[in-house]
CSV table of C-alpha atoms in Angstrom, one decimal:
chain,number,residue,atom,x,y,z
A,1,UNK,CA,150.1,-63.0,-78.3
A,2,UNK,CA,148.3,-65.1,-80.9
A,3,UNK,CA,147.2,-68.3,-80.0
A,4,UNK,CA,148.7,-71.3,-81.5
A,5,UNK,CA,146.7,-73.8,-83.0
A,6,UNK,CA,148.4,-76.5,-82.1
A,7,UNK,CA,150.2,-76.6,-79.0
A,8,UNK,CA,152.2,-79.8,-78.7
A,9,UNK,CA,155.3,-80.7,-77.1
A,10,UNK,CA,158.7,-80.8,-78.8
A,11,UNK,CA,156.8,-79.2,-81.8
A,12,UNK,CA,157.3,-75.5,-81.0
A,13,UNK,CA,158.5,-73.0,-82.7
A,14,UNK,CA,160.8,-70.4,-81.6
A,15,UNK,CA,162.6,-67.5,-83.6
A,16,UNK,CA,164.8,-65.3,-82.6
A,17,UNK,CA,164.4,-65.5,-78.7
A,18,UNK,CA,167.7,-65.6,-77.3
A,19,UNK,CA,168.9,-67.1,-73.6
A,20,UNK,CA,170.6,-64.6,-72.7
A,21,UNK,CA,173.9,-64.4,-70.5
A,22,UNK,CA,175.0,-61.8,-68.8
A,23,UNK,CA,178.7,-61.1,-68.2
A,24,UNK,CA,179.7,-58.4,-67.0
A,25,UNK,CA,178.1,-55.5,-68.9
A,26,UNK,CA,178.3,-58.8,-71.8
A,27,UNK,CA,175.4,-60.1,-73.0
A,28,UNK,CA,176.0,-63.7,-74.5
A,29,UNK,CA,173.7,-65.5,-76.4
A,30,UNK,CA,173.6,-68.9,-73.7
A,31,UNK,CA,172.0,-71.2,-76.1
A,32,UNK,CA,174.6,-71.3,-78.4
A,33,UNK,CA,177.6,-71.6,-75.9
A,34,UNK,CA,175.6,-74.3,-74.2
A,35,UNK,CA,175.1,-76.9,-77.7
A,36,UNK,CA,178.4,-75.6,-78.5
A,37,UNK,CA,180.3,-77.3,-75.4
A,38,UNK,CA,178.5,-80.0,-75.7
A,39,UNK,CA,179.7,-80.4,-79.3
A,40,UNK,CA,183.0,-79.3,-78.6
A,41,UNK,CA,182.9,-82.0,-75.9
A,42,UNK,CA,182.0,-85.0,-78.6
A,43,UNK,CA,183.9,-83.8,-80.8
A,44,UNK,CA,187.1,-84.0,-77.9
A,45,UNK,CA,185.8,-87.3,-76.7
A,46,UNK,CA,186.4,-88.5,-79.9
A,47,UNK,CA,189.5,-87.2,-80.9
A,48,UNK,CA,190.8,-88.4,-77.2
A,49,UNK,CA,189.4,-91.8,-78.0
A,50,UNK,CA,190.6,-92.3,-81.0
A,51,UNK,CA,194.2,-91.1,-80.2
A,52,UNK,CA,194.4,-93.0,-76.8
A,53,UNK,CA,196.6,-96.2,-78.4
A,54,UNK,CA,197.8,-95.1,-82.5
A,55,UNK,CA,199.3,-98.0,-84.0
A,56,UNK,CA,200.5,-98.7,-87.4
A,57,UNK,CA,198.1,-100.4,-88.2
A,58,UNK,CA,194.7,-98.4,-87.0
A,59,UNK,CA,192.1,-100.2,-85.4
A,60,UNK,CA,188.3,-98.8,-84.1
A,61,UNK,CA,188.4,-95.1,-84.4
A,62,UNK,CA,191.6,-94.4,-85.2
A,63,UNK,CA,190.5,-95.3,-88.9
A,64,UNK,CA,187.7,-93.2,-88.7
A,65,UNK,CA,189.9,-90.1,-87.2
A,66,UNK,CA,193.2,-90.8,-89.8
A,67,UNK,CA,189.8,-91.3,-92.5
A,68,UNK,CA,189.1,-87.3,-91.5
A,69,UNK,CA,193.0,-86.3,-91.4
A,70,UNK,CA,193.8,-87.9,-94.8
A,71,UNK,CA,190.6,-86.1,-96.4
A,72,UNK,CA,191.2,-82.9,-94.9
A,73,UNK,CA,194.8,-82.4,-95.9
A,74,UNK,CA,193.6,-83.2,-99.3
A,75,UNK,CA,191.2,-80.5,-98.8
A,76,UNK,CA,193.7,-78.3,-97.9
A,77,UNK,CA,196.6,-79.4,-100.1
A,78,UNK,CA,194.3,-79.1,-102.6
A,79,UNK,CA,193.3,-75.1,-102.2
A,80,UNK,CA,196.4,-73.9,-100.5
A,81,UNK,CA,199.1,-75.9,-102.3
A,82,UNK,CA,202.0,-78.1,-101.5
A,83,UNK,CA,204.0,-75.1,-99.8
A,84,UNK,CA,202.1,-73.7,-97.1
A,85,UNK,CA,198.9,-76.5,-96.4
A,86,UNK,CA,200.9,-77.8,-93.5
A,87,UNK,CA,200.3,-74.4,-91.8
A,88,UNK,CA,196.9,-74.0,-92.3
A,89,UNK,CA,195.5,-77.5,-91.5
A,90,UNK,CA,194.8,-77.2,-88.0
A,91,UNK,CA,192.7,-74.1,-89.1
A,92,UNK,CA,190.7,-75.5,-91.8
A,93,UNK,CA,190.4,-79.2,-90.3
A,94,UNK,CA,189.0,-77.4,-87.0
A,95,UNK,CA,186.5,-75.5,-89.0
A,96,UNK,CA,185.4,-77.8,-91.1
A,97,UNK,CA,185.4,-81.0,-88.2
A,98,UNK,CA,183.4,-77.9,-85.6
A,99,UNK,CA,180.9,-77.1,-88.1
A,100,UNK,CA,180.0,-80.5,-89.6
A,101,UNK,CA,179.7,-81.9,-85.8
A,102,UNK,CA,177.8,-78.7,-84.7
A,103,UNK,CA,175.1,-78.8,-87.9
A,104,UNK,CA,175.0,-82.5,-87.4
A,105,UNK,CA,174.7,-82.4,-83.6
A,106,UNK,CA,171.9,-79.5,-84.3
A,107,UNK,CA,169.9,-82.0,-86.7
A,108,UNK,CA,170.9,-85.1,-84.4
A,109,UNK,CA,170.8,-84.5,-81.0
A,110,UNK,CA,166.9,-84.1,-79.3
A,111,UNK,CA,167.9,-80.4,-78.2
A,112,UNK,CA,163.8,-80.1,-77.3
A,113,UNK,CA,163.9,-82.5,-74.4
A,114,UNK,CA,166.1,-79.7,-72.2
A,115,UNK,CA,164.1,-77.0,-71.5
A,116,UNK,CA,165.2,-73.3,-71.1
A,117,UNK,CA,163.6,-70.3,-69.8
A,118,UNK,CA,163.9,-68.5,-73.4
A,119,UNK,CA,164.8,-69.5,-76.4
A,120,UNK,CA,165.9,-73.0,-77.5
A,121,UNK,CA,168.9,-75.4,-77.5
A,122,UNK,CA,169.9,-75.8,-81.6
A,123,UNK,CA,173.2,-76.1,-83.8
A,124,UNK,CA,175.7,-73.0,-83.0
A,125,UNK,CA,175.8,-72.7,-86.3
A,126,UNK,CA,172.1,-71.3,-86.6
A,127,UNK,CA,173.0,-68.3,-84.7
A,128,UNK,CA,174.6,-65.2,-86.9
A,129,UNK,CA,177.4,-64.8,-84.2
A,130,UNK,CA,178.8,-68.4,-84.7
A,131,UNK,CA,179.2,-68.1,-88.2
A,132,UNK,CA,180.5,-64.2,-88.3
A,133,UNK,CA,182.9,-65.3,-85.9
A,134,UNK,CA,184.5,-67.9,-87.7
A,135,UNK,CA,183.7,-65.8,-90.8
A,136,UNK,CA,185.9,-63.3,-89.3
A,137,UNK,CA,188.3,-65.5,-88.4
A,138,UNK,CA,188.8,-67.0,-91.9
A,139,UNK,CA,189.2,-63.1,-93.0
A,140,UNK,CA,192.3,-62.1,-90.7
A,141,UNK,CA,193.7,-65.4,-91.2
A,142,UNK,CA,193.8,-64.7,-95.1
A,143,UNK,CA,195.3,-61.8,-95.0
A,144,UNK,CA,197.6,-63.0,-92.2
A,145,UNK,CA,198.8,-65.9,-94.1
A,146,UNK,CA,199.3,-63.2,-97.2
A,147,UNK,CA,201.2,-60.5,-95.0
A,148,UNK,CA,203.5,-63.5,-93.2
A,149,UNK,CA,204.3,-65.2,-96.3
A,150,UNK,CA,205.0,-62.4,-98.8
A,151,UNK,CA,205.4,-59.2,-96.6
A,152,UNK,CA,203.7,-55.8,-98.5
A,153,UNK,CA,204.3,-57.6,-101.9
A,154,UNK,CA,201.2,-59.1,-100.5
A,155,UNK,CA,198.9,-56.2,-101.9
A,156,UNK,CA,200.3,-56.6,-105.7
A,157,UNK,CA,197.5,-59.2,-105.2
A,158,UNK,CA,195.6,-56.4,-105.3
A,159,UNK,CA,196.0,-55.1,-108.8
A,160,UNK,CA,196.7,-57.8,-110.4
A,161,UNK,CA,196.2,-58.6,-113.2
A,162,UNK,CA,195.3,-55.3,-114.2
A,163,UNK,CA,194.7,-52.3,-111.3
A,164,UNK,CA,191.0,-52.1,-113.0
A,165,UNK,CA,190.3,-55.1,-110.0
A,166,UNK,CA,191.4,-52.8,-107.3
A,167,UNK,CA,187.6,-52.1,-106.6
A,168,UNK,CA,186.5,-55.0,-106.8
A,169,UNK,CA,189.4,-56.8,-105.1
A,170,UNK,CA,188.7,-54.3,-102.1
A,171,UNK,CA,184.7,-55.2,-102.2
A,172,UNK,CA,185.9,-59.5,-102.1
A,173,UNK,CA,187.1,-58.9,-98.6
A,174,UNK,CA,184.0,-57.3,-97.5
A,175,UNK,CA,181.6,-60.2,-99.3
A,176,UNK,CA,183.9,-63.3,-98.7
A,177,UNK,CA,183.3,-63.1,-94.6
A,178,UNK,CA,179.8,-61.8,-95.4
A,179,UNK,CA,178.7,-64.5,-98.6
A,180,UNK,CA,180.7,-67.4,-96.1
A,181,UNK,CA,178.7,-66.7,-92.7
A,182,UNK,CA,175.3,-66.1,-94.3
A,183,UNK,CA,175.7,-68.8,-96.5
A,184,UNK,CA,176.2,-71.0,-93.5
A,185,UNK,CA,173.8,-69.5,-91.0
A,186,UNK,CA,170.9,-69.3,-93.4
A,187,UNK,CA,171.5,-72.8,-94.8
A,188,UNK,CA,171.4,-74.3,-90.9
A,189,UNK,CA,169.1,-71.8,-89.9
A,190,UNK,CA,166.5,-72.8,-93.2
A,191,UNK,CA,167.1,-76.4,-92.3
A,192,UNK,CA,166.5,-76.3,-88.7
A,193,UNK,CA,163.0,-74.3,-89.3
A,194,UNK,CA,161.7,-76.1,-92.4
A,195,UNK,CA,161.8,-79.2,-90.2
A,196,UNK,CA,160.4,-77.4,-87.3
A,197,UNK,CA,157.5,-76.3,-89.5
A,198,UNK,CA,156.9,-79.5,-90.4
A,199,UNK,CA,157.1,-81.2,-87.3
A,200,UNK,CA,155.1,-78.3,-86.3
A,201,UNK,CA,152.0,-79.3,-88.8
A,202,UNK,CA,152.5,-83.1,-89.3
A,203,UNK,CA,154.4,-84.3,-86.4
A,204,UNK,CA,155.2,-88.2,-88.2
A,205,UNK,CA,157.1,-89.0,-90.7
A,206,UNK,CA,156.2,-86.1,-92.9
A,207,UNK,CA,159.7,-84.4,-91.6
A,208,UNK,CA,161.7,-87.3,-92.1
A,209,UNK,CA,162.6,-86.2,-95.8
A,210,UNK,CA,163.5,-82.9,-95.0
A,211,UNK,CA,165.6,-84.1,-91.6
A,212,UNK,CA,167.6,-86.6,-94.1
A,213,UNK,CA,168.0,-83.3,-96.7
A,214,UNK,CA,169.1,-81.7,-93.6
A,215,UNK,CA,171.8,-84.0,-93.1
A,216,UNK,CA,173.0,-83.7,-96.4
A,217,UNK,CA,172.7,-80.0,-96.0
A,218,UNK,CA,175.0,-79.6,-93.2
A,219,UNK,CA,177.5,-82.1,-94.3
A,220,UNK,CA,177.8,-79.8,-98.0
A,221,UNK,CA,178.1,-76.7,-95.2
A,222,UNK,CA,181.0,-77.7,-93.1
A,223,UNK,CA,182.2,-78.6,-96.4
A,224,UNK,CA,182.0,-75.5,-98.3
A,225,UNK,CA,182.9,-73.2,-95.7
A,226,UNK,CA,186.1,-75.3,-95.1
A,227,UNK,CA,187.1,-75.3,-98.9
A,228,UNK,CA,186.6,-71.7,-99.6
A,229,UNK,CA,188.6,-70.7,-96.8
A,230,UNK,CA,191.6,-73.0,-97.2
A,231,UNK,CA,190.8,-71.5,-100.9
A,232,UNK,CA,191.1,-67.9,-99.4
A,233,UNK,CA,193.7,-68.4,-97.7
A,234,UNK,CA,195.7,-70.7,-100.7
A,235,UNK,CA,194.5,-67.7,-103.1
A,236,UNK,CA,196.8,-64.9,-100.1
A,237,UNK,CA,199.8,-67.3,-100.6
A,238,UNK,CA,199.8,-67.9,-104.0
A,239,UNK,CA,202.9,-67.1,-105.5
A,240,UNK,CA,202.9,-65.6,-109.2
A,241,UNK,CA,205.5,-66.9,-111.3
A,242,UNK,CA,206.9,-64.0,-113.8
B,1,UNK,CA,154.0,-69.1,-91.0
B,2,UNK,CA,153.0,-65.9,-90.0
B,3,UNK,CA,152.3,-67.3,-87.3
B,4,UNK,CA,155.7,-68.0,-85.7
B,5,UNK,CA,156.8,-64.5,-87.0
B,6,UNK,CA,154.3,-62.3,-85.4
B,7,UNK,CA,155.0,-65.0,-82.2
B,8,UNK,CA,158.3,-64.0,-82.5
B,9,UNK,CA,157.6,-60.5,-82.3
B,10,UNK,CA,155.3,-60.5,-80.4
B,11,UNK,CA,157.7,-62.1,-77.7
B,12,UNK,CA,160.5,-60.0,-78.3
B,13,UNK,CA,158.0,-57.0,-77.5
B,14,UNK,CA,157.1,-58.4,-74.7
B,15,UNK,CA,161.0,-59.3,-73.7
B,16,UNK,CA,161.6,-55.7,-74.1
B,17,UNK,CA,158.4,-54.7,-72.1
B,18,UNK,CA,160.1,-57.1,-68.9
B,19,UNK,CA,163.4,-55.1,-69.3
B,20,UNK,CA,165.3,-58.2,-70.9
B,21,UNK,CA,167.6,-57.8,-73.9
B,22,UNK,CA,165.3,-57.8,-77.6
B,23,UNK,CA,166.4,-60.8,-79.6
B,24,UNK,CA,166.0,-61.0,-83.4
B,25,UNK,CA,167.9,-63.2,-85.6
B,26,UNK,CA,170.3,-60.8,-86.6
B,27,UNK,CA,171.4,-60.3,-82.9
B,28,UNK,CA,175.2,-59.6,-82.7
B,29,UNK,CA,176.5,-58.9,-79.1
B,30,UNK,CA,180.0,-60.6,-77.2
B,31,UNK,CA,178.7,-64.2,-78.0
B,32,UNK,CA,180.5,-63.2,-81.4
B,33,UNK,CA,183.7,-62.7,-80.2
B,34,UNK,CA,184.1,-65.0,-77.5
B,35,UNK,CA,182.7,-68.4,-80.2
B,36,UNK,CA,185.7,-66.7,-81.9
B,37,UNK,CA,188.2,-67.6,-78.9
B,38,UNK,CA,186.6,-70.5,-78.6
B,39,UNK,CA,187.2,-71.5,-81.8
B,40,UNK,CA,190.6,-70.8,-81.9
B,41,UNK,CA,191.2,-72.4,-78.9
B,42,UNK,CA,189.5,-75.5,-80.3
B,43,UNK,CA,191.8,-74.9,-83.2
B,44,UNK,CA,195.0,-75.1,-80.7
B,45,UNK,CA,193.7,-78.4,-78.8
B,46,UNK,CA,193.0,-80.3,-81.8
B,47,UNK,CA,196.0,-79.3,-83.4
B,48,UNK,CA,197.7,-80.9,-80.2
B,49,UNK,CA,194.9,-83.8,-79.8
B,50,UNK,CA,194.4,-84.9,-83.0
B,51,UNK,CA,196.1,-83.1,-85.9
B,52,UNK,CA,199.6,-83.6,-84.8
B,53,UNK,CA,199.5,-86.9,-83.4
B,54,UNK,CA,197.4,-88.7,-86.4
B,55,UNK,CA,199.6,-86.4,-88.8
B,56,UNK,CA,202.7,-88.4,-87.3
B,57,UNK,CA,201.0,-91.3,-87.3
B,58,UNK,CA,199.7,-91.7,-91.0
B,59,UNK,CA,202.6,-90.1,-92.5
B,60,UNK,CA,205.0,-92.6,-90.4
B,61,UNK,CA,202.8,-95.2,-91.7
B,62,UNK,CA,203.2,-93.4,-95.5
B,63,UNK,CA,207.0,-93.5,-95.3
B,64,UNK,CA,207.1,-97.2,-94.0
B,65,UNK,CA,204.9,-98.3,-97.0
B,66,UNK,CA,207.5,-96.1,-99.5
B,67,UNK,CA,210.7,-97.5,-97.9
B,68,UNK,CA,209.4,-101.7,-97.7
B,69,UNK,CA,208.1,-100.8,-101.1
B,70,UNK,CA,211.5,-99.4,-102.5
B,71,UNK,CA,212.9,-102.5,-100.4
B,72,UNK,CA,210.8,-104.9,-102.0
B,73,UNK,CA,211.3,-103.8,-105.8
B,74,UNK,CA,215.4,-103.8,-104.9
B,75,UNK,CA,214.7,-107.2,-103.6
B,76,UNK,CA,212.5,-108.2,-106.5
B,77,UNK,CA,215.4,-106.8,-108.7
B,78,UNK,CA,218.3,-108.8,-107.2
B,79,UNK,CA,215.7,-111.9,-107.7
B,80,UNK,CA,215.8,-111.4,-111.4
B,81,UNK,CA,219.1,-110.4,-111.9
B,82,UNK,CA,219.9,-113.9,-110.0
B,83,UNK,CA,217.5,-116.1,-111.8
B,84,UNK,CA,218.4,-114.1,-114.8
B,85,UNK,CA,222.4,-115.5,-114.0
B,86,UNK,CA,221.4,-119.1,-113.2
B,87,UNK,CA,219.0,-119.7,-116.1
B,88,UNK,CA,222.2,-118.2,-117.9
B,89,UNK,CA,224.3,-120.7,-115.9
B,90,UNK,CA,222.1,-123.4,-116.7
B,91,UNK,CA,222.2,-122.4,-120.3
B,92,UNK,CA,225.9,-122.4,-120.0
B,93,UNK,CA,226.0,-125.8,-118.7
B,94,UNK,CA,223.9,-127.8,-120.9
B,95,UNK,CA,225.9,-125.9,-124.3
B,96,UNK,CA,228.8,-127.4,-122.4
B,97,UNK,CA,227.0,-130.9,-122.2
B,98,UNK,CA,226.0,-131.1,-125.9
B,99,UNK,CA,229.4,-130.1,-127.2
B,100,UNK,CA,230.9,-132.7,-124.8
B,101,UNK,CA,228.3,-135.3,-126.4
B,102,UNK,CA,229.4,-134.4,-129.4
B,103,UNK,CA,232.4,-134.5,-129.0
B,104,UNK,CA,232.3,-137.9,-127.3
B,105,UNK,CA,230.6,-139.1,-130.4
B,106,UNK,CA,233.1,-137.7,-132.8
B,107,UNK,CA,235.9,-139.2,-130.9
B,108,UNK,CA,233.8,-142.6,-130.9
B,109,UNK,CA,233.5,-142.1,-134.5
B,110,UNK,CA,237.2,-141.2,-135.5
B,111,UNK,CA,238.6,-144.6,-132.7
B,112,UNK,CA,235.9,-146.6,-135.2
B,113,UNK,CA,237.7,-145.3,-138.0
B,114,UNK,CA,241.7,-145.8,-137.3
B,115,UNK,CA,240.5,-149.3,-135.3
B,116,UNK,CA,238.9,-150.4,-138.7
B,117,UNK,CA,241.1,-148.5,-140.8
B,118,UNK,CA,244.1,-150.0,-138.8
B,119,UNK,CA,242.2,-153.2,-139.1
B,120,UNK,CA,242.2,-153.1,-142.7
B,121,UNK,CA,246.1,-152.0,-143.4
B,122,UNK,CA,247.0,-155.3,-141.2
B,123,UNK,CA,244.7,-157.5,-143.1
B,124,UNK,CA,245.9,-156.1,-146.8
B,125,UNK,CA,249.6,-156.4,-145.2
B,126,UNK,CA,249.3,-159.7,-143.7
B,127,UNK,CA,247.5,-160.6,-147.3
B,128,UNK,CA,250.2,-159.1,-149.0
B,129,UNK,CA,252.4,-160.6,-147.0
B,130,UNK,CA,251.6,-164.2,-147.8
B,131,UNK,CA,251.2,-163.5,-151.4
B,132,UNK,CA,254.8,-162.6,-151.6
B,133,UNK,CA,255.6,-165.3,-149.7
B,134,UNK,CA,253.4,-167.8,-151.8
B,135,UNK,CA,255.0,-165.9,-154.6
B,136,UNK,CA,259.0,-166.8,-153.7
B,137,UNK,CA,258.0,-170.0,-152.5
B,138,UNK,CA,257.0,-170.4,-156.2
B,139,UNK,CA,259.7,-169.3,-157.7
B,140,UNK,CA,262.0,-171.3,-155.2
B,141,UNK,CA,260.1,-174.2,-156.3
B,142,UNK,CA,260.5,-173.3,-159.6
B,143,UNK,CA,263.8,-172.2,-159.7
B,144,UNK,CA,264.5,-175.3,-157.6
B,145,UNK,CA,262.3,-177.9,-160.7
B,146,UNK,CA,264.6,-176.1,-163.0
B,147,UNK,CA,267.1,-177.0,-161.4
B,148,UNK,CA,266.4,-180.5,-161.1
B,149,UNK,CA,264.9,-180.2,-164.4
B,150,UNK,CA,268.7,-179.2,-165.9
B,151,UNK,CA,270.2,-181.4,-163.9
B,152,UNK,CA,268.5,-184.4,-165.1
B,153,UNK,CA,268.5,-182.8,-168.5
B,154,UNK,CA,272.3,-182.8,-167.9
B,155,UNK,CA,272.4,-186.7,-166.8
B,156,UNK,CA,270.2,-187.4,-169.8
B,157,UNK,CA,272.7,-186.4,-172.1
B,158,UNK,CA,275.7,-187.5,-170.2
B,159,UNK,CA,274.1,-191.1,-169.9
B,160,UNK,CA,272.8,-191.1,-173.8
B,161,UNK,CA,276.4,-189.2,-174.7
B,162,UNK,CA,278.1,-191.7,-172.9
B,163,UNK,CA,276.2,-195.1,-174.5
């Protein structure tokens, strides 16, 4: 062990330790599951509120939540188009509402107060597995929304315009899951230990720009990763017209 | 900043020495595919928590605005067509009125003119009428001095005819 310099409280530094979970012959990563309920949770506690009374004309946080829908079906109607957004909101409004509140809740939330035996309490999204999952999940649901809507004709995607793209067609559903979860994870990740550096070194004030770049950060994210893949997904169901 | 690195391997060393799992931030294991569920699951309840119900509600709200706003320009449009018919109306009316003043004043004007023509005929009749009368009361009294005249003409010469 080398001996820290500085050793004060909520000012520590951790990398790569894990709590870890055992289920089963499963190992889960318990950190991540734990800030993750807890976001899921505000993030339910809002939507419940908000929804608890709709009237015509919204009041309290039912502006706020019909503020979200409104922006994320433009989001969506914007990359998918008019035909087949409808389908796919749920999916991209769920990604882009869980990992705004999660990078927020990671920047926002004192995590440092709850102790656990190993590791440390963060955003979900600063673990690889968070971010490959829903990675993943924006792959198969491209190609899903491809094969549903337009059967086999799906892979003239494929070579077209010219079968030249074949190859590289091919290698864009390797990168797109890999570019949109280490985009994400590194971004949160960078975020969470620049300001844990220098909170680490100069506990006041010093992080305060970086926390507020943080912010802005996280919102561009959830942002991103929602819009490229409702743009994946709009790109699997785009029809050509001969 | 090394210093956090070699911390962090230095623990995961010792994590492997105590049996536990190595960590590492590249560590992939189950958490991957169970956030997946999660997620998905997340995707279902919001769909029925929020997406659907706010959905409804906004585009409910969307169609009410388009149908009172179609409503209102149909109203707005029978407005105008109606003021459009009375101003026409009212047009109408005071055409009517002027060509009934006029027409009241040319009537005026022609009653003025037989009254004073009709005036005028009786006065140049009633004129003429004396002056013919004036006229054979002249010649009566002329015709009656000639008479007189011959008659004492005639009892002039009878008297001197019969001295």
């Amino acid at each position: 062990m080398v001996p820290l310099p500085l050793a004060l409280p909520f000012a520590e530094l951790e990398v790569g330790q894990q709590f870890y979970w055992q289920l089963g012959r499963l190992q889960l990563h318990g950190q991540v599951f734990l800030s993750s309920w807890v976001v899921i949770g505000a993030l339910l506690a809002l939507v419940v509120i908000g929804t608890r009374r709709m009237e015509r004309d919204p009041r309290g946080v039912q502006n706020l939540l019909e503020f979200l829908w409104t922006y994320i079906r433009d989001l969506a109607r914007e990359q998918i188009g008019e035909k087949a957004y409808r389908d796919w909101l749920p999916f991209i409004g769920t990604l882009f509402l869980f990992i705004f509140v999660c990078n927020w809740g990671g920047a926002l939330i004192p995590w440092k107060i709850i102790e656990l035996p190993s590791g440390e309490l963060g955003a979900p999204t600063a673990d690889i597995n968070t971010t490959v999952a829903m990675a993943l999940l924006v792959s198969l649901s491209y190609f899903y929304a491809g094969l549903s809507r337009k059967g086999l004709r799906y892979f003239e995607y494929y070579v077209e315009p010219t079968p030249i793209m074949l190859p590289f067609k091919i290698i864009e559903d390797f990168t797109k899951p890999l570019s949109l979860s280490f985009r994400l994870f590194g971004n949160i990740l960078a975020d969470e230990l620049v300001v844990g550096v220098l909170a680490f070194l100069v506990p006041v004030i010093v992080p305060l720009p970086a926390m507020f770049l943080g912010l802005f950060t996280s919102a561009i994210q959830a942002l991103i990763f929602a819009t490229l893949a409702a743009n994946y997904i709009g790109e699997a169901v785009h029809e050509e017209h001969h | 900043m090394t210093s956090w690195l070699l911390l962090a391997t230095a623990d995961a060393v010792t994590g492997a020495a105590t049996g536990s799992p190595e960590g590492g931030l590249f560590d992939l294991d189950a958490t991957l595919p169970l956030m997946a569920v999660q997620v998905v699951l997340l995707t279902f309840i919001l769909n029925a928590l929020f997406f659907r119900p706010v959905g409804q509600a906004v585009e409910e709200r969307e169609g009410y605005v388009t149908t009172s706003r179609a409503e209102a320009k149909q109203k707005l449009a029978q407005a105008e067509r109606l003021a459009a018919d009375l101003s026409e109306q009212l047009r109408e009316a005071r055409q009517d009125v002027q060509n009934l003043i006029v027409e009241a004043e040319q009537e005026a004007d022609k009653l003025y003119r037989e009254a004073l023509a009709a005036a005028q005929a009786e006065s140049i009749a009633v004129r003429e009428q004396a002056r013919s009368q004036i006229e054979s009361e002249k010649q009566q009294a002329l015709a009656s001095l000639k008479a007189e005249a011959d008659r004492l003409g005639a009892l002039i010469v009878d008297r001197l005819l019969a001295a």
